PDB file of C-alpha atoms in Angstrom:
ATOM      1  CA  LEU Q   1       0.000   0.000   0.000  1.00 95.00           C
ATOM      2  CA  LEU Q   2       1.512   3.333  -1.041  1.00 97.00           C
ATOM      3  CA  VAL Q   3       0.300   6.368   0.912  1.00 98.00           C
ATOM      4  CA  VAL Q   4       1.279   9.916  -0.118  1.00 98.00           C
ATOM      5  CA  GLU Q   5       0.408  13.188   1.600  1.00 98.00           C
ATOM      6  CA  LEU Q   6       0.900  16.364  -0.433  1.00 97.00           C
ATOM      7  CA  GLY Q   7       1.741  19.531   1.469  1.00 94.00           C
ATOM      8  CA  SER Q   8       2.528  17.676   4.660  1.00 94.00           C
ATOM      9  CA  GLY Q   9       3.402  20.849   6.579  1.00 92.00           C
ATOM     10  CA  ALA Q  10       4.496  19.863  10.077  1.00 94.00           C
ATOM     11  CA  GLY Q  11       3.654  16.238   9.349  1.00 95.00           C
ATOM     12  CA  LEU Q  12       0.828  15.811  11.851  1.00 96.00           C
ATOM     13  CA  LEU Q  13      -1.468  14.059   9.360  1.00 95.00           C
ATOM     14  CA  SER Q  14       1.342  11.953   7.889  1.00 96.00           C
ATOM     15  CA  ALA Q  15       2.360  10.795  11.363  1.00 96.00           C
ATOM     16  CA  ALA Q  16      -1.252  10.034  12.320  1.00 96.00           C
ATOM     17  CA  VAL Q  17      -1.875   8.071   9.117  1.00 95.00           C
ATOM     18  CA  ALA Q  18       1.379   6.146   9.429  1.00 95.00           C
ATOM     19  CA  LYS Q  19       0.522   5.306  13.034  1.00 94.00           C
ATOM     20  CA  SER Q  20      -3.006   4.176  12.213  1.00 94.00           C
ATOM     21  CA  LEU Q  21      -1.854   1.933   9.357  1.00 90.00           C
TER      22      LEU Q  21
ATOM     23  CA  VAL W   1       2.616   0.244   3.935  1.00 94.00           C
ATOM     24  CA  HIS W   2       4.964   2.864   2.544  1.00 97.00           C
ATOM     25  CA  CYS W   3       4.153   6.429   3.610  1.00 98.00           C
ATOM     26  CA  ILE W   4       5.608   9.449   1.806  1.00 98.00           C
ATOM     27  CA  ALA W   5       5.128  13.054   2.945  1.00 98.00           C
ATOM     28  CA  VAL W   6       5.676  15.788   0.352  1.00 97.00           C
ATOM     29  CA  ASP W   7       6.102  19.513   0.875  1.00 93.00           C
ATOM     30  CA  ILE W   8       7.498  22.318  -1.260  1.00 88.00           C
ATOM     31  CA  ASN W   9       8.945  24.025   1.811  1.00 88.00           C
ATOM     32  CA  PRO W  10      12.239  22.568   3.137  1.00 90.00           C
ATOM     33  CA  ALA W  11      11.453  23.791   6.666  1.00 91.00           C
ATOM     34  CA  ALA W  12       8.124  21.913   6.554  1.00 92.00           C
ATOM     35  CA  CYS W  13       9.971  18.791   5.427  1.00 95.00           C
ATOM     36  CA  HIS W  14      12.279  19.027   8.425  1.00 95.00           C
ATOM     37  CA  ALA W  15       9.253  19.501  10.698  1.00 96.00           C
ATOM     38  CA  THR W  16       7.539  16.448   9.179  1.00 97.00           C
ATOM     39  CA  SER W  17      10.640  14.364   9.697  1.00 97.00           C
ATOM     40  CA  HIS W  18      10.851  15.508  13.325  1.00 97.00           C
ATOM     41  CA  THR W  19       7.139  14.870  13.998  1.00 97.00           C
ATOM     42  CA  CYS W  20       7.382  11.353  12.591  1.00 97.00           C
ATOM     43  CA  LEU W  21      10.499  10.645  14.619  1.00 97.00           C
ATOM     44  CA  LEU W  22       8.745  11.823  17.798  1.00 97.00           C
ATOM     45  CA  ASN W  23       5.805   9.559  17.000  1.00 97.00           C
ATOM     46  CA  ASN W  24       8.044   6.627  16.191  1.00 96.00           C
ATOM     47  CA  VAL W  25       6.649   6.104  12.688  1.00 97.00           C
ATOM     48  CA  GLN W  26       8.458   5.479   9.424  1.00 97.00           C
ATOM     49  CA  VAL W  27       7.629   8.154   6.829  1.00 97.00           C
ATOM     50  CA  ASP W  28       9.821   9.169   3.896  1.00 97.00           C
ATOM     51  CA  VAL W  29       9.893  12.915   3.340  1.00 97.00           C
ATOM     52  CA  VAL W  30      10.248  14.455  -0.129  1.00 96.00           C
ATOM     53  CA  CYS W  31      10.867  18.158  -0.749  1.00 93.00           C
ATOM     54  CA  GLY W  32       9.107  18.689  -4.044  1.00 91.00           C
ATOM     55  CA  ASP W  33       6.319  20.270  -6.034  1.00 90.00           C
ATOM     56  CA  LEU W  34       3.307  17.966  -5.562  1.00 94.00           C
ATOM     57  CA  LEU W  35       4.026  14.742  -7.511  1.00 95.00           C
ATOM     58  CA  SER W  36       6.274  16.254 -10.165  1.00 93.00           C
ATOM     59  CA  TRP W  37       9.233  14.307  -8.755  1.00 94.00           C
ATOM     60  CA  MET W  38       7.547  10.926  -9.446  1.00 93.00           C
ATOM     61  CA  ARG W  39       8.224   8.910 -12.554  1.00 89.00           C
ATOM     62  CA  HIS W  40       5.163   8.886 -14.787  1.00 85.00           C
ATOM     63  CA  PRO W  41       3.347   5.493 -14.855  1.00 83.00           C
ATOM     64  CA  LYS W  42       3.649   5.327 -18.640  1.00 76.00           C
ATOM     65  CA  SER W  43       7.440   5.461 -18.418  1.00 72.00           C
ATOM     66  CA  THR W  44       7.652   2.546 -15.988  1.00 65.00           C
ATOM     67  CA  CYS W  45       7.173  -1.164 -16.461  1.00 54.00           C
ATOM     68  CA  VAL W  46       4.837  -1.340 -13.473  1.00 55.00           C
ATOM     69  CA  ASN W  47       1.054  -1.484 -13.684  1.00 52.00           C
ATOM     70  CA  ILE W  48       0.906  -1.338 -17.469  1.00 51.00           C
ATOM     71  CA  LYS W  49      -1.153  -4.446 -18.059  1.00 52.00           C
ATOM     72  CA  ASN W  50      -3.937  -2.341 -19.560  1.00 51.00           C
ATOM     73  CA  VAL W  51      -1.755   0.184 -21.328  1.00 51.00           C
ATOM     74  CA  SER W  52      -2.768  -1.121 -24.761  1.00 50.00           C
ATOM     75  CA  GLN W  53      -6.300   0.074 -23.996  1.00 53.00           C
ATOM     76  CA  GLY W  54      -4.926   3.423 -22.923  1.00 55.00           C
ATOM     77  CA  ASN W  55      -5.352   2.583 -19.252  1.00 65.00           C
ATOM     78  CA  SER W  56      -2.102   2.978 -17.404  1.00 79.00           C
ATOM     79  CA  TYR W  57      -2.438   3.448 -13.683  1.00 90.00           C
ATOM     80  CA  GLY W  58      -0.044   4.745 -11.085  1.00 93.00           C
ATOM     81  CA  LEU W  59       1.134   3.283  -7.812  1.00 95.00           C
ATOM     82  CA  ILE W  60      -0.503   5.545  -5.232  1.00 97.00           C
ATOM     83  CA  ASP W  61      -3.253   3.826  -3.243  1.00 98.00           C
ATOM     84  CA  LEU W  62      -4.048   6.652  -0.858  1.00 98.00           C
ATOM     85  CA  LEU W  63      -3.389  10.317  -1.644  1.00 98.00           C
ATOM     86  CA  LEU W  64      -4.079  13.102   0.871  1.00 98.00           C
ATOM     87  CA  PHE W  65      -4.036  16.849   0.264  1.00 96.00           C
ATOM     88  CA  ASN W  66      -5.095  19.926   2.161  1.00 93.00           C
ATOM     89  CA  PRO W  67      -4.398  22.366  -0.683  1.00 90.00           C
ATOM     90  CA  PRO W  68      -3.903  26.120  -0.535  1.00 85.00           C
ATOM     91  CA  TYR W  69      -7.503  27.026  -1.363  1.00 81.00           C
ATOM     92  CA  VAL W  70      -7.503  30.758  -0.697  1.00 76.00           C
ATOM     93  CA  ARG W  71      -8.344  33.007  -3.625  1.00 78.00           C
ATOM     94  CA  GLY W  72      -5.423  34.917  -5.113  1.00 73.00           C
ATOM     95  CA  PRO W  73      -4.846  37.356  -7.963  1.00 68.00           C
ATOM     96  CA  ASN W  74      -5.235  35.959 -11.460  1.00 67.00           C
ATOM     97  CA  GLY W  75      -1.939  34.814 -12.915  1.00 59.00           C
ATOM     98  CA  GLU W  76      -0.211  34.474  -9.570  1.00 59.00           C
ATOM     99  CA  CYS W  77       1.982  31.407  -9.751  1.00 57.00           C
ATOM    100  CA  ALA W  78       3.586  29.236  -7.125  1.00 53.00           C
ATOM    101  CA  ILE W  79       7.294  28.984  -7.720  1.00 53.00           C
ATOM    102  CA  VAL W  80       9.045  25.693  -8.131  1.00 53.00           C
ATOM    103  CA  PRO W  81      11.855  25.053  -5.644  1.00 51.00           C
ATOM    104  CA  MET W  82      15.327  25.051  -7.084  1.00 52.00           C
ATOM    105  CA  VAL W  83      18.137  22.692  -6.175  1.00 52.00           C
ATOM    106  CA  LEU W  84      21.069  24.708  -4.842  1.00 51.00           C
ATOM    107  CA  LYS W  85      24.290  23.688  -3.210  1.00 53.00           C
ATOM    108  CA  SER W  86      24.109  25.273   0.229  1.00 53.00           C
ATOM    109  CA  ASP W  87      27.849  25.840   0.413  1.00 56.00           C
ATOM    110  CA  THR W  88      27.847  28.039  -2.668  1.00 55.00           C
ATOM    111  CA  ILE W  89      25.331  30.676  -1.611  1.00 54.00           C
ATOM    112  CA  GLU W  90      25.388  33.255   1.117  1.00 62.00           C
ATOM    113  CA  ASN W  91      23.166  32.813   4.151  1.00 62.00           C
ATOM    114  CA  SER W  92      21.102  35.895   3.351  1.00 66.00           C
ATOM    115  CA  THR W  93      20.410  34.634  -0.184  1.00 72.00           C
ATOM    116  CA  GLU W  94      19.474  31.244   1.182  1.00 68.00           C
ATOM    117  CA  ASN W  95      17.110  32.804   3.732  1.00 65.00           C
ATOM    118  CA  GLN W  96      15.425  34.867   1.029  1.00 70.00           C
ATOM    119  CA  LEU W  97      14.999  31.760  -1.082  1.00 70.00           C
ATOM    120  CA  GLN W  98      13.573  29.793   1.864  1.00 66.00           C
ATOM    121  CA  SER W  99      11.147  32.631   2.510  1.00 62.00           C
ATOM    122  CA  LYS W 100      10.000  32.720  -1.136  1.00 65.00           C
ATOM    123  CA  ILE W 101       9.476  28.965  -1.144  1.00 62.00           C
ATOM    124  CA  ALA W 102       7.503  29.131   2.111  1.00 60.00           C
ATOM    125  CA  ASP W 103       5.319  31.910   0.697  1.00 60.00           C
ATOM    126  CA  ALA W 104       4.795  29.898  -2.464  1.00 58.00           C
ATOM    127  CA  ALA W 105       2.858  27.312  -0.501  1.00 55.00           C
ATOM    128  CA  TRP W 106       0.071  29.900  -0.163  1.00 57.00           C
ATOM    129  CA  LEU W 107       0.254  31.380  -3.633  1.00 60.00           C
ATOM    130  CA  GLY W 108      -0.974  30.247  -6.983  1.00 60.00           C
ATOM    131  CA  GLY W 109      -4.617  29.927  -5.982  1.00 70.00           C
ATOM    132  CA  GLY W 110      -5.989  32.032  -8.807  1.00 76.00           C
ATOM    133  CA  PRO W 111      -9.383  33.767  -8.611  1.00 79.00           C
ATOM    134  CA  ASP W 112     -11.144  30.559  -7.451  1.00 85.00           C
ATOM    135  CA  GLY W 113      -8.336  29.246  -5.278  1.00 85.00           C
ATOM    136  CA  VAL W 114      -8.137  26.036  -7.307  1.00 91.00           C
ATOM    137  CA  GLU W 115      -4.988  26.348  -9.413  1.00 88.00           C
ATOM    138  CA  VAL W 116      -2.820  24.187  -7.144  1.00 89.00           C
ATOM    139  CA  LEU W 117      -5.718  21.766  -6.620  1.00 93.00           C
ATOM    140  CA  LYS W 118      -6.208  21.415 -10.393  1.00 93.00           C
ATOM    141  CA  LYS W 119      -2.532  20.589 -10.799  1.00 92.00           C
ATOM    142  CA  ALA W 120      -2.911  17.923  -8.097  1.00 95.00           C
ATOM    143  CA  LEU W 121      -6.038  16.529  -9.826  1.00 96.00           C
ATOM    144  CA  HIS W 122      -4.123  16.220 -13.117  1.00 94.00           C
ATOM    145  CA  GLN W 123      -1.458  14.266 -11.279  1.00 95.00           C
ATOM    146  CA  ALA W 124      -4.009  12.201  -9.335  1.00 96.00           C
ATOM    147  CA  ALA W 125      -5.627  11.109 -12.620  1.00 95.00           C
ATOM    148  CA  ASP W 126      -2.254   9.776 -13.727  1.00 93.00           C
ATOM    149  CA  PHE W 127      -0.632   8.583 -10.503  1.00 95.00           C
ATOM    150  CA  LEU W 128      -3.495   6.972  -8.565  1.00 96.00           C
ATOM    151  CA  SER W 129      -3.591   3.189  -8.744  1.00 95.00           C
ATOM    152  CA  GLU W 130      -6.633   1.593 -10.375  1.00 94.00           C
ATOM    153  CA  ARG W 131      -8.448   1.519  -7.030  1.00 95.00           C
ATOM    154  CA  GLY W 132      -6.575   4.434  -5.516  1.00 97.00           C
ATOM    155  CA  VAL W 133      -8.423   7.087  -3.533  1.00 98.00           C
ATOM    156  CA  PHE W 134      -7.602  10.783  -3.183  1.00 98.00           C
ATOM    157  CA  TYR W 135      -8.971  12.611  -0.144  1.00 98.00           C
ATOM    158  CA  VAL W 136      -8.879  16.376  -0.582  1.00 97.00           C
ATOM    159  CA  LEU W 137     -10.129  19.328   1.442  1.00 95.00           C
ATOM    160  CA  MET W 138     -11.960  22.100  -0.422  1.00 94.00           C
ATOM    161  CA  ILE W 139     -13.760  25.277   0.434  1.00 93.00           C
ATOM    162  CA  ASP W 140     -17.233  25.683  -1.123  1.00 92.00           C
ATOM    163  CA  TYR W 141     -16.138  28.071  -3.894  1.00 91.00           C
ATOM    164  CA  ASN W 142     -13.326  25.671  -4.920  1.00 94.00           C
ATOM    165  CA  TYR W 143     -15.857  22.912  -5.600  1.00 95.00           C
ATOM    166  CA  ALA W 144     -18.176  25.328  -7.396  1.00 94.00           C
ATOM    167  CA  ALA W 145     -15.285  26.340  -9.678  1.00 94.00           C
ATOM    168  CA  LEU W 146     -14.493  22.703 -10.519  1.00 95.00           C
ATOM    169  CA  VAL W 147     -18.155  22.042 -11.387  1.00 94.00           C
ATOM    170  CA  ARG W 148     -18.351  25.215 -13.467  1.00 93.00           C
ATOM    171  CA  GLU W 149     -15.190  24.359 -15.406  1.00 93.00           C
ATOM    172  CA  GLU W 150     -16.454  20.813 -15.981  1.00 93.00           C
ATOM    173  CA  ILE W 151     -19.716  22.164 -17.397  1.00 89.00           C
ATOM    174  CA  ASN W 152     -17.790  24.558 -19.646  1.00 91.00           C
ATOM    175  CA  ALA W 153     -15.569  21.720 -20.895  1.00 89.00           C
ATOM    176  CA  ARG W 154     -18.616  19.529 -21.643  1.00 87.00           C
ATOM    177  CA  CYS W 155     -20.268  22.469 -23.344  1.00 85.00           C
ATOM    178  CA  GLU W 156     -17.336  22.756 -25.727  1.00 83.00           C
ATOM    179  CA  GLN W 157     -17.307  19.000 -26.398  1.00 78.00           C
ATOM    180  CA  ASP W 158     -20.938  17.920 -26.497  1.00 66.00           C
ATOM    181  CA  VAL W 159     -23.922  19.936 -25.315  1.00 55.00           C
ATOM    182  CA  ASN W 160     -26.002  16.767 -24.876  1.00 57.00           C
ATOM    183  CA  ASN W 161     -23.584  15.175 -22.443  1.00 57.00           C
ATOM    184  CA  PHE W 162     -24.713  16.965 -19.276  1.00 56.00           C
ATOM    185  CA  GLY W 163     -26.451  13.984 -17.681  1.00 55.00           C
ATOM    186  CA  VAL W 164     -23.397  12.483 -16.030  1.00 59.00           C
ATOM    187  CA  ILE W 165     -22.001  15.643 -14.451  1.00 64.00           C
ATOM    188  CA  ASN W 166     -24.099  15.181 -11.337  1.00 64.00           C
ATOM    189  CA  GLU W 167     -25.433  11.883 -10.114  1.00 61.00           C
ATOM    190  CA  ASN W 168     -29.178  12.224  -9.437  1.00 59.00           C
ATOM    191  CA  ASN W 169     -28.652  15.989  -9.480  1.00 64.00           C
ATOM    192  CA  SER W 170     -26.662  15.610  -6.286  1.00 78.00           C
ATOM    193  CA  LYS W 171     -24.705  18.648  -5.170  1.00 85.00           C
ATOM    194  CA  ASP W 172     -22.293  16.253  -3.481  1.00 92.00           C
ATOM    195  CA  TYR W 173     -21.031  14.470  -6.586  1.00 94.00           C
ATOM    196  CA  VAL W 174     -19.415  15.472  -9.836  1.00 94.00           C
ATOM    197  CA  LEU W 175     -17.708  13.471 -12.575  1.00 93.00           C
ATOM    198  CA  LEU W 176     -14.538  15.275 -13.652  1.00 94.00           C
ATOM    199  CA  THR W 177     -13.410  14.459 -17.186  1.00 91.00           C
ATOM    200  CA  THR W 178     -10.699  16.965 -17.971  1.00 92.00           C
ATOM    201  CA  PHE W 179      -7.845  15.770 -15.762  1.00 94.00           C
ATOM    202  CA  GLY W 180      -4.890  13.591 -16.759  1.00 90.00           C
ATOM    203  CA  ASP W 181      -1.957  13.862 -19.111  1.00 78.00           C
ATOM    204  CA  GLY W 182      -4.044  14.558 -22.187  1.00 59.00           C
ATOM    205  CA  THR W 183      -3.361  11.475 -24.288  1.00 64.00           C
ATOM    206  CA  ALA W 184      -5.770   9.235 -22.379  1.00 64.00           C
ATOM    207  CA  LYS W 185      -8.088  11.239 -20.146  1.00 71.00           C
ATOM    208  CA  LYS W 186      -9.083   9.266 -17.097  1.00 83.00           C
ATOM    209  CA  PRO W 187     -12.305  10.487 -15.505  1.00 92.00           C
ATOM    210  CA  LEU W 188     -12.394  11.065 -11.773  1.00 95.00           C
ATOM    211  CA  ALA W 189     -15.454  10.856  -9.560  1.00 96.00           C
ATOM    212  CA  CYS W 190     -15.526  13.483  -6.815  1.00 96.00           C
ATOM    213  CA  ARG W 191     -17.874  12.938  -3.889  1.00 96.00           C
ATOM    214  CA  ARG W 192     -18.364  15.065  -0.772  1.00 96.00           C
ATOM    215  CA  ILE W 193     -18.064  12.908   2.342  1.00 96.00           C
ATOM    216  CA  LEU W 194     -17.664  15.370   5.215  1.00 95.00           C
ATOM    217  CA  SER W 195     -18.625  19.010   5.717  1.00 96.00           C
ATOM    218  CA  ARG W 196     -18.103  21.606   8.376  1.00 95.00           C
ATOM    219  CA  GLN W 197     -19.549  25.107   8.434  1.00 94.00           C
ATOM    220  CA  VAL W 198     -17.080  27.667   9.727  1.00 88.00           C
ATOM    221  CA  PRO W 199     -17.764  31.414   9.925  1.00 89.00           C
ATOM    222  CA  GLY W 200     -18.302  32.668   6.392  1.00 85.00           C
ATOM    223  CA  GLU W 201     -17.540  29.471   4.510  1.00 87.00           C
ATOM    224  CA  LYS W 202     -18.046  25.726   4.301  1.00 92.00           C
ATOM    225  CA  LEU W 203     -15.124  23.308   4.353  1.00 94.00           C
ATOM    226  CA  SER W 204     -15.606  19.809   2.972  1.00 96.00           C
ATOM    227  CA  VAL W 205     -13.585  16.670   2.478  1.00 97.00           C
ATOM    228  CA  TYR W 206     -14.046  15.024  -0.919  1.00 97.00           C
ATOM    229  CA  ARG W 207     -13.234  11.488  -1.981  1.00 98.00           C
ATOM    230  CA  VAL W 208     -11.806  11.427  -5.527  1.00 98.00           C
ATOM    231  CA  TYR W 209     -11.608   8.033  -7.237  1.00 97.00           C
ATOM    232  CA  ARG W 210     -11.896   6.268 -10.554  1.00 95.00           C
ATOM    233  CA  PRO W 211     -15.632   5.971 -11.235  1.00 92.00           C
ATOM    234  CA  HIS W 212     -15.554   2.302 -12.295  1.00 79.00           C
ATOM    235  CA  ILE W 213     -14.802   1.244  -8.698  1.00 65.00           C
TER     236      ILE W 213
END
């Protein structure tokens, strides 16, 4: 599964998604 | 699962890396302009089983974007970051460049605030996997602009083809047919799944996907 976040900013969403997956 | 975080601003990339480290999660961080750093699906040997029918899909299964959706002057463009060797430029020049790149994250919206989003939709049409899903945040006038431009595009192509723009005349769904690399347009369904009214405007999350799913 490849997950990409555009405009990650501080990375809060990326970290949350990575943690939940 | 392979997670990649992308930002045009180097400082944001450092922050992402730090946040992920603090949360003990593995995320690769790319400093780039949306997906322009990715190899196009048509130039790879991956996922091309249907390429003879003009259907080449990308590798991204889940794409997330909270785009800069604020309206800006017409013709205002986000700049593309340059690759510079840090030991060859003065600190002041580097700081000015960093500042311009940071500002660029909020520019390029155009009169409807959708210019960056439209660029991302073009890339999503190409880079999403066959069953990939793109979750994107929009403000109400962004969505209205996408619908209006879709109607205009259909009007130029075929005036009798209006029936599939909205499903059951739903305001929460539109079929977008103008995005992709141009040689093989791949339609994208766009459906509103969450909304929140904030003072003066409505923010919504949309699910964008290939309509055959």
